[in-house]
PDB file of C-alpha atoms in Angstrom:
ATOM      1  CA  MET J   9      -6.104  17.616  12.151  1.00 50.00           C
ATOM      2  CA  THR J  10      -7.399  18.531   8.269  1.00 63.00           C
ATOM      3  CA  HIS J  11      -9.759  20.273   6.335  1.00 83.00           C
ATOM      4  CA  TYR J  12     -11.387  17.805   5.142  1.00 93.00           C
ATOM      5  CA  SER J  13     -14.742  15.753   6.358  1.00 94.00           C
ATOM      6  CA  LEU J  14     -14.401  12.411   7.976  1.00 95.00           C
ATOM      7  CA  ASN J  15     -16.320   8.844   6.658  1.00 94.00           C
ATOM      8  CA  MET J  16     -16.625  10.733   3.630  1.00 94.00           C
ATOM      9  CA  GLU J  17     -14.622   9.920  -0.116  1.00 95.00           C
ATOM     10  CA  HIS J  18     -12.845  13.408  -1.249  1.00 97.00           C
ATOM     11  CA  ALA J  19     -11.449  13.334  -5.069  1.00 97.00           C
ATOM     12  CA  VAL J  20      -8.350  15.039  -4.595  1.00 97.00           C
ATOM     13  CA  ASN J  21      -6.008  16.572  -6.952  1.00 96.00           C
ATOM     14  CA  ILE J  22      -1.918  15.888  -5.893  1.00 97.00           C
ATOM     15  CA  ASN J  23      -0.361  18.563  -7.659  1.00 94.00           C
ATOM     16  CA  GLY J  24       4.018  17.994  -7.829  1.00 91.00           C
ATOM     17  CA  LYS J  25       6.073  20.509  -9.051  1.00 87.00           C
ATOM     18  CA  ASN J  26       5.589  19.075 -13.285  1.00 89.00           C
ATOM     19  CA  THR J  27       2.656  16.751 -12.765  1.00 94.00           C
ATOM     20  CA  VAL J  28      -1.299  16.246 -10.782  1.00 96.00           C
ATOM     21  CA  LEU J  29      -2.049  12.619  -9.814  1.00 96.00           C
ATOM     22  CA  HIS J  30      -6.058  12.083  -9.863  1.00 95.00           C
ATOM     23  CA  GLY J  31      -6.906  10.418  -5.843  1.00 96.00           C
ATOM     24  CA  PHE J  32      -9.636   9.539  -3.723  1.00 96.00           C
ATOM     25  CA  LEU J  33      -9.158  10.212  -0.013  1.00 98.00           C
ATOM     26  CA  TYR J  34     -10.397   8.871   2.867  1.00 98.00           C
ATOM     27  CA  ILE J  35      -9.789   9.634   6.759  1.00 98.00           C
ATOM     28  CA  PRO J  36     -12.547   7.837   9.259  1.00 97.00           C
ATOM     29  CA  LYS J  37     -12.936   9.424  12.808  1.00 95.00           C
ATOM     30  CA  LYS J  38     -10.372   8.737  15.119  1.00 94.00           C
ATOM     31  CA  ALA J  39      -7.943   7.669  12.430  1.00 96.00           C
ATOM     32  CA  VAL J  40      -4.789   5.923  14.029  1.00 97.00           C
ATOM     33  CA  GLY J  41      -2.968   6.560  10.498  1.00 98.00           C
ATOM     34  CA  LEU J  42      -2.875   6.879   6.363  1.00 98.00           C
ATOM     35  CA  VAL J  43      -2.290   4.411   3.781  1.00 98.00           C
ATOM     36  CA  LEU J  44      -1.488   5.198   0.785  1.00 98.00           C
ATOM     37  CA  PHE J  45      -2.077   2.580  -2.308  1.00 97.00           C
ATOM     38  CA  ALA J  46       0.562   1.719  -5.031  1.00 94.00           C
ATOM     39  CA  HIS J  47      -1.117  -0.160  -7.882  1.00 88.00           C
ATOM     40  CA  GLY J  48      -0.181  -2.537  -9.735  1.00 74.00           C
ATOM     41  CA  SER J  49       0.812  -2.392 -13.849  1.00 68.00           C
ATOM     42  CA  GLY J  50      -2.008  -1.550 -16.062  1.00 64.00           C
ATOM     43  CA  SER J  51      -4.311  -0.779 -12.746  1.00 66.00           C
ATOM     44  CA  SER J  52      -5.154   2.844 -11.372  1.00 71.00           C
ATOM     45  CA  ARG J  53      -7.488   4.358  -8.500  1.00 82.00           C
ATOM     46  CA  PHE J  54     -10.393   2.845  -9.494  1.00 73.00           C
ATOM     47  CA  SER J  55      -8.833  -0.951  -8.645  1.00 82.00           C
ATOM     48  CA  THR J  56     -11.933  -2.789  -7.525  1.00 85.00           C
ATOM     49  CA  ARG J  57      -9.261  -4.934  -4.643  1.00 89.00           C
ATOM     50  CA  ASN J  58      -7.127  -2.323  -3.510  1.00 92.00           C
ATOM     51  CA  GLN J  59     -10.890  -0.359  -2.548  1.00 94.00           C
ATOM     52  CA  PHE J  60     -11.911  -3.542  -1.127  1.00 95.00           C
ATOM     53  CA  VAL J  61      -8.793  -3.627   0.860  1.00 96.00           C
ATOM     54  CA  ALA J  62      -9.433   0.568   1.689  1.00 97.00           C
ATOM     55  CA  LYS J  63     -12.631  -0.199   2.999  1.00 97.00           C
ATOM     56  CA  ILE J  64     -11.526  -2.600   5.384  1.00 97.00           C
ATOM     57  CA  LEU J  65      -8.716  -1.080   6.848  1.00 98.00           C
ATOM     58  CA  ASN J  66     -11.337   2.511   6.547  1.00 98.00           C
ATOM     59  CA  LYS J  67     -13.664   0.273   9.202  1.00 97.00           C
ATOM     60  CA  SER J  68     -10.669  -0.235  11.378  1.00 97.00           C
ATOM     61  CA  GLY J  69      -9.699   3.258  11.596  1.00 97.00           C
ATOM     62  CA  ILE J  70      -6.831   3.161   9.213  1.00 98.00           C
ATOM     63  CA  ALA J  71      -6.951   6.330   6.273  1.00 98.00           C
ATOM     64  CA  SER J  72      -6.453   5.396   2.843  1.00 98.00           C
ATOM     65  CA  LEU J  73      -5.186   7.874  -0.375  1.00 98.00           C
ATOM     66  CA  LEU J  74      -5.737   5.581  -3.810  1.00 96.00           C
ATOM     67  CA  PHE J  75      -4.629   7.325  -6.482  1.00 96.00           C
ATOM     68  CA  ASP J  76      -3.353   6.891  -9.789  1.00 92.00           C
ATOM     69  CA  LEU J  77       0.964   6.427 -10.119  1.00 92.00           C
ATOM     70  CA  LEU J  78       0.188   7.751 -14.415  1.00 89.00           C
ATOM     71  CA  THR J  79      -0.836  11.047 -15.205  1.00 89.00           C
ATOM     72  CA  PRO J  80      -3.964  11.344 -17.904  1.00 87.00           C
ATOM     73  CA  GLU J  81      -1.351  11.332 -20.723  1.00 90.00           C
ATOM     74  CA  GLU J  82       1.287   9.111 -19.702  1.00 88.00           C
ATOM     75  CA  GLU J  83      -2.096   6.345 -19.441  1.00 85.00           C
ATOM     76  CA  ILE J  84      -2.884   6.929 -23.232  1.00 88.00           C
ATOM     77  CA  ILE J  85       0.523   6.112 -24.089  1.00 90.00           C
ATOM     78  CA  ASP J  86       1.106   3.066 -21.456  1.00 83.00           C
ATOM     79  CA  LEU J  87      -1.522   1.655 -22.966  1.00 83.00           C
ATOM     80  CA  GLU J  88       0.396   1.633 -26.625  1.00 85.00           C
ATOM     81  CA  THR J  89       3.785   1.058 -25.563  1.00 85.00           C
ATOM     82  CA  ARG J  90       3.796   0.162 -21.571  1.00 84.00           C
ATOM     83  CA  GLU J  91       6.382   2.776 -21.449  1.00 82.00           C
ATOM     84  CA  PHE J  92       5.401   3.381 -18.194  1.00 84.00           C
ATOM     85  CA  ARG J  93       4.239   0.543 -15.867  1.00 79.00           C
ATOM     86  CA  PHE J  94       7.549  -1.423 -15.204  1.00 87.00           C
ATOM     87  CA  ASN J  95       9.332   1.960 -14.414  1.00 93.00           C
ATOM     88  CA  VAL J  96       9.646   1.690 -10.656  1.00 94.00           C
ATOM     89  CA  ASN J  97      11.945   4.206 -10.139  1.00 95.00           C
ATOM     90  CA  LEU J  98       9.358   7.043 -11.873  1.00 95.00           C
ATOM     91  CA  LEU J  99       6.179   4.982 -10.444  1.00 95.00           C
ATOM     92  CA  SER J 100       8.494   5.278  -7.215  1.00 97.00           C
ATOM     93  CA  LEU J 101       8.985   9.743  -7.467  1.00 96.00           C
ATOM     94  CA  ARG J 102       5.135   9.239  -7.557  1.00 96.00           C
ATOM     95  CA  LEU J 103       4.342   7.717  -4.230  1.00 97.00           C
ATOM     96  CA  LEU J 104       7.395  10.380  -2.482  1.00 97.00           C
ATOM     97  CA  GLN J 105       4.863  13.527  -4.474  1.00 97.00           C
ATOM     98  CA  ALA J 106       2.124  11.233  -2.876  1.00 97.00           C
ATOM     99  CA  ALA J 107       3.321  11.569   0.862  1.00 97.00           C
ATOM    100  CA  ASP J 108       4.813  15.277   0.008  1.00 97.00           C
ATOM    101  CA  TRP J 109       1.056  15.639  -1.195  1.00 97.00           C
ATOM    102  CA  CYS J 110       0.127  14.559   2.265  1.00 97.00           C
ATOM    103  CA  LEU J 111       2.331  16.474   4.346  1.00 96.00           C
ATOM    104  CA  LYS J 112       1.515  19.561   2.858  1.00 96.00           C
ATOM    105  CA  GLU J 113      -2.030  19.491   3.181  1.00 96.00           C
ATOM    106  CA  GLU J 114      -1.323  18.545   7.333  1.00 94.00           C
ATOM    107  CA  LEU J 115      -3.011  15.306   7.364  1.00 94.00           C
ATOM    108  CA  ASN J 116      -1.108  15.025  10.944  1.00 93.00           C
ATOM    109  CA  LEU J 117      -1.034  10.852  10.708  1.00 97.00           C
ATOM    110  CA  PRO J 118       1.208   8.136  10.399  1.00 97.00           C
ATOM    111  CA  MET J 119       2.165   6.638   7.096  1.00 98.00           C
ATOM    112  CA  ALA J 120       2.297   3.422   5.514  1.00 98.00           C
ATOM    113  CA  TYR J 121       2.566   2.061   1.820  1.00 98.00           C
ATOM    114  CA  PHE J 122       0.566  -0.548   0.292  1.00 98.00           C
ATOM    115  CA  GLY J 123       1.935  -2.051  -3.474  1.00 96.00           C
ATOM    116  CA  ALA J 124       0.600  -4.435  -5.763  1.00 94.00           C
ATOM    117  CA  SER J 125       2.541  -6.068  -8.194  1.00 92.00           C
ATOM    118  CA  THR J 126       4.797  -2.975  -9.507  1.00 94.00           C
ATOM    119  CA  GLY J 127       3.750  -0.953  -7.349  1.00 95.00           C
ATOM    120  CA  ALA J 128       5.430  -3.203  -4.361  1.00 97.00           C
ATOM    121  CA  ALA J 129       8.802  -2.564  -5.809  1.00 97.00           C
ATOM    122  CA  ALA J 130       8.198   1.253  -6.051  1.00 97.00           C
ATOM    123  CA  ALA J 131       6.827   1.119  -2.974  1.00 98.00           C
ATOM    124  CA  LEU J 132       9.825   0.283  -1.054  1.00 98.00           C
ATOM    125  CA  ILE J 133      11.935   2.091  -3.539  1.00 98.00           C
ATOM    126  CA  ALA J 134      10.077   4.668  -2.300  1.00 98.00           C
ATOM    127  CA  GLU J 135      10.548   3.912   1.901  1.00 98.00           C
ATOM    128  CA  THR J 136      14.278   3.919   0.769  1.00 97.00           C
ATOM    129  CA  LYS J 137      14.309   7.838   0.816  1.00 95.00           C
ATOM    130  CA  GLN J 138      11.578   8.359   3.550  1.00 87.00           C
ATOM    131  CA  ASN J 139      12.734   5.639   6.291  1.00 76.00           C
ATOM    132  CA  HIS J 140      11.922   8.591   8.934  1.00 86.00           C
ATOM    133  CA  LEU J 141       8.234   9.145   7.306  1.00 94.00           C
ATOM    134  CA  ILE J 142       7.286   5.744   5.977  1.00 97.00           C
ATOM    135  CA  GLN J 143       6.152   2.994   8.876  1.00 98.00           C
ATOM    136  CA  ALA J 144       5.081   0.119   7.498  1.00 98.00           C
ATOM    137  CA  VAL J 145       5.272  -1.374   3.906  1.00 98.00           C
ATOM    138  CA  VAL J 146       2.695  -4.193   2.631  1.00 99.00           C
ATOM    139  CA  SER J 147       3.256  -6.153  -0.591  1.00 98.00           C
ATOM    140  CA  ARG J 148      -0.160  -7.857  -2.246  1.00 96.00           C
ATOM    141  CA  GLY J 149       1.174 -10.093  -4.801  1.00 95.00           C
ATOM    142  CA  GLY J 150       4.163  -7.815  -5.606  1.00 95.00           C
ATOM    143  CA  ARG J 151       7.023  -8.095  -7.376  1.00 96.00           C
ATOM    144  CA  PRO J 152       9.558  -7.093  -4.814  1.00 98.00           C
ATOM    145  CA  ASP J 153      12.529  -8.403  -6.167  1.00 97.00           C
ATOM    146  CA  LEU J 154      12.702  -5.488  -9.208  1.00 97.00           C
ATOM    147  CA  ALA J 155      13.282  -3.203  -6.219  1.00 97.00           C
ATOM    148  CA  GLY J 156      17.142  -4.580  -6.421  1.00 97.00           C
ATOM    149  CA  ASN J 157      19.171  -3.210  -4.657  1.00 97.00           C
ATOM    150  CA  CYS J 158      17.203  -1.051  -2.493  1.00 98.00           C
ATOM    151  CA  LEU J 159      16.224  -4.300  -0.625  1.00 98.00           C
ATOM    152  CA  HIS J 160      18.621  -4.063   2.012  1.00 98.00           C
ATOM    153  CA  LEU J 161      17.724  -0.088   2.558  1.00 98.00           C
ATOM    154  CA  VAL J 162      14.582  -0.827   3.832  1.00 98.00           C
ATOM    155  CA  LYS J 163      13.445  -0.398   7.168  1.00 97.00           C
ATOM    156  CA  ALA J 164      10.168   0.006   8.269  1.00 98.00           C
ATOM    157  CA  PRO J 165       8.169  -3.538   8.390  1.00 98.00           C
ATOM    158  CA  THR J 166       7.551  -5.455   5.615  1.00 99.00           C
ATOM    159  CA  LEU J 167       4.587  -7.786   5.332  1.00 99.00           C
ATOM    160  CA  LEU J 168       4.821  -9.827   1.876  1.00 99.00           C
ATOM    161  CA  ILE J 169       1.802 -11.410   0.256  1.00 98.00           C
ATOM    162  CA  VAL J 170       1.583 -14.155  -1.954  1.00 98.00           C
ATOM    163  CA  GLY J 171      -1.002 -16.438  -3.169  1.00 98.00           C
ATOM    164  CA  ALA J 172       0.069 -20.112  -2.499  1.00 98.00           C
ATOM    165  CA  ASN J 173      -0.662 -21.002  -6.156  1.00 97.00           C
ATOM    166  CA  ASP J 174       1.757 -18.287  -7.494  1.00 97.00           C
ATOM    167  CA  GLU J 175       5.003 -20.328  -7.832  1.00 96.00           C
ATOM    168  CA  ILE J 176       7.202 -17.668  -9.905  1.00 97.00           C
ATOM    169  CA  VAL J 177       6.329 -14.920  -7.438  1.00 97.00           C
ATOM    170  CA  ILE J 178       6.753 -16.859  -4.162  1.00 98.00           C
ATOM    171  CA  ASN J 179      10.490 -17.830  -5.074  1.00 98.00           C
ATOM    172  CA  LEU J 180      11.165 -13.812  -5.845  1.00 98.00           C
ATOM    173  CA  ASN J 181       9.881 -12.761  -2.998  1.00 98.00           C
ATOM    174  CA  LYS J 182      11.510 -15.379  -1.024  1.00 98.00           C
ATOM    175  CA  LYS J 183      14.647 -14.090  -2.959  1.00 98.00           C
ATOM    176  CA  ALA J 184      14.082 -10.600  -1.822  1.00 98.00           C
ATOM    177  CA  LEU J 185      12.865 -11.668   1.331  1.00 98.00           C
ATOM    178  CA  ALA J 186      16.541 -12.647   1.725  1.00 98.00           C
ATOM    179  CA  GLN J 187      17.744  -9.455   0.937  1.00 98.00           C
ATOM    180  CA  MET J 188      16.337  -7.394   3.560  1.00 98.00           C
ATOM    181  CA  SER J 189      17.266  -7.351   7.525  1.00 97.00           C
ATOM    182  CA  CYS J 190      14.059  -4.713   8.131  1.00 98.00           C
ATOM    183  CA  ILE J 191      11.783  -6.984  10.243  1.00 98.00           C
ATOM    184  CA  LYS J 192       9.551  -8.863   7.799  1.00 98.00           C
ATOM    185  CA  LYS J 193       7.482 -10.993   7.356  1.00 98.00           C
ATOM    186  CA  LEU J 194       6.081 -13.563   4.144  1.00 99.00           C
ATOM    187  CA  GLU J 195       2.724 -15.098   4.064  1.00 98.00           C
ATOM    188  CA  ILE J 196       1.009 -17.150   2.082  1.00 98.00           C
ATOM    189  CA  VAL J 197      -2.181 -17.304   1.495  1.00 98.00           C
ATOM    190  CA  PRO J 198      -3.981 -20.863   0.690  1.00 97.00           C
ATOM    191  CA  GLY J 199      -5.501 -21.351  -2.519  1.00 97.00           C
ATOM    192  CA  ALA J 200      -4.989 -18.346  -3.759  1.00 97.00           C
ATOM    193  CA  SER J 201      -3.918 -17.240  -7.004  1.00 94.00           C
ATOM    194  CA  HIS J 202      -1.772 -14.040  -7.964  1.00 93.00           C
ATOM    195  CA  LEU J 203      -5.168 -11.559  -7.992  1.00 87.00           C
ATOM    196  CA  PHE J 204      -6.637 -13.730  -5.482  1.00 94.00           C
ATOM    197  CA  GLU J 205      -9.975 -14.190  -7.741  1.00 91.00           C
ATOM    198  CA  GLU J 206     -10.567 -17.302  -5.086  1.00 94.00           C
ATOM    199  CA  PRO J 207     -13.797 -17.270  -2.663  1.00 95.00           C
ATOM    200  CA  GLY J 208     -12.476 -15.911   0.156  1.00 95.00           C
ATOM    201  CA  THR J 209      -8.713 -15.183  -0.250  1.00 96.00           C
ATOM    202  CA  LEU J 210      -8.614 -11.037  -0.408  1.00 96.00           C
ATOM    203  CA  SER J 211     -10.957 -10.822   2.822  1.00 97.00           C
ATOM    204  CA  GLU J 212      -7.478 -12.614   3.986  1.00 98.00           C
ATOM    205  CA  VAL J 213      -4.944 -10.285   2.254  1.00 98.00           C
ATOM    206  CA  ALA J 214      -7.605  -7.337   3.623  1.00 97.00           C
ATOM    207  CA  ARG J 215      -7.092  -9.093   7.492  1.00 98.00           C
ATOM    208  CA  LEU J 216      -3.708  -9.773   6.990  1.00 98.00           C
ATOM    209  CA  THR J 217      -3.099  -6.242   5.624  1.00 98.00           C
ATOM    210  CA  ARG J 218      -5.144  -4.246   8.412  1.00 98.00           C
ATOM    211  CA  ASP J 219      -3.105  -6.682  11.534  1.00 98.00           C
ATOM    212  CA  TRP J 220       0.096  -5.778  10.253  1.00 99.00           C
ATOM    213  CA  PHE J 221      -1.041  -1.614  10.065  1.00 98.00           C
ATOM    214  CA  LEU J 222      -2.429  -1.520  13.316  1.00 98.00           C
ATOM    215  CA  ASP J 223       0.504  -3.419  14.655  1.00 97.00           C
ATOM    216  CA  TYR J 224       3.010  -0.730  13.770  1.00 97.00           C
ATOM    217  CA  LEU J 225       1.312   2.602  12.793  1.00 96.00           C
ATOM    218  CA  LYS J 226       1.423   4.439  15.613  1.00 86.00           C
ATOM    219  CA  PRO J 227       2.237   8.103  16.323  1.00 76.00           C
ATOM    220  CA  ASN J 228       5.885   7.977  17.445  1.00 61.00           C
ATOM    221  CA  GLY J 229       6.613   4.972  15.781  1.00 53.00           C
ATOM    222  CA  GLY J 230       7.363   1.265  16.142  1.00 48.00           C
ATOM    223  CA  LYS J 231       4.807  -1.521  17.137  1.00 49.00           C
ATOM    224  CA  ARG J 232       0.865  -0.692  18.805  1.00 41.00           C
ATOM    225  CA  LYS J 233       1.359  -2.145  22.213  1.00 40.00           C
ATOM    226  CA  LEU J 234      -2.828  -1.484  22.654  1.00 39.00           C
ATOM    227  CA  ASP J 235      -4.386  -4.840  21.926  1.00 41.00           C
ATOM    228  CA  ASP J 236      -7.795  -3.770  20.112  1.00 48.00           C
ATOM    229  CA  ARG J 237      -8.085  -7.782  19.774  1.00 44.00           C
ATOM    230  CA  ALA J 238     -12.265  -6.886  20.017  1.00 43.00           C
ATOM    231  CA  SER J 239     -12.360  -4.236  17.384  1.00 45.00           C
ATOM    232  CA  ARG J 240     -10.630  -6.459  15.001  1.00 47.00           C
ATOM    233  CA  THR J 241     -12.657  -9.509  15.374  1.00 47.00           C
ATOM    234  CA  LYS J 242     -15.727  -6.920  14.988  1.00 44.00           C
ATOM    235  CA  ILE J 243     -13.865  -6.326  11.699  1.00 47.00           C
ATOM    236  CA  ASP J 244     -13.424 -10.167  10.922  1.00 55.00           C
ATOM    237  CA  LYS J 245     -17.359 -10.512  10.706  1.00 48.00           C
ATOM    238  CA  PHE J 246     -17.479  -7.690   8.254  1.00 42.00           C
ATOM    239  CA  ILE J 247     -14.800  -9.145   6.172  1.00 49.00           C
ATOM    240  CA  LYS J 248     -15.311 -13.228   6.082  1.00 47.00           C
TER     241      LYS J 248
END
């Protein structure tokens, strides 16, 4: 399937026409799909929250690609000016670059997006350019509203996860959800703030994310028919 060793993390360079993005690729044995992570504003491939979710997905047979949406040069500029972190159209192009790289690397796995904060909007915009390719999207504390007119074009089953104490973002997610016509769901995590720093809340995000992707990632698209409750219960014990 791939020339990358399984059950190992690989530092990769994601080459585009004019940019090179740095990332971490992990493919477990018998992987059922691949999730591309779009981090939030001011974050990177080193995001501890995204790495936590990725590890749970890996243990559930889902490959992960965590990568920087900006080049090192752009990150330096962004730290001073914040010029790029809210440019969701640019960030969506970087997701398209990563998805194209995965195809060229012949990973041969159904793909999905996981977006946090502004990365969620970038993921939804990118999905509308790849309706045939992206099978599911999950947003963690995201700003899907920033996807604007693209929301009604999204076709992939989309899960929006928000903390119960993040009232402003809850309202923004509800408004965005109302504009979407795909399979969609809003999950509100009790006791959680915007960053899901409270005990157990990020584990709940990981569980919801894993279940969504296991439901909708399959070679020919659509919802999985396999009853894998036993394997999910085993992983649940790990993340609690």
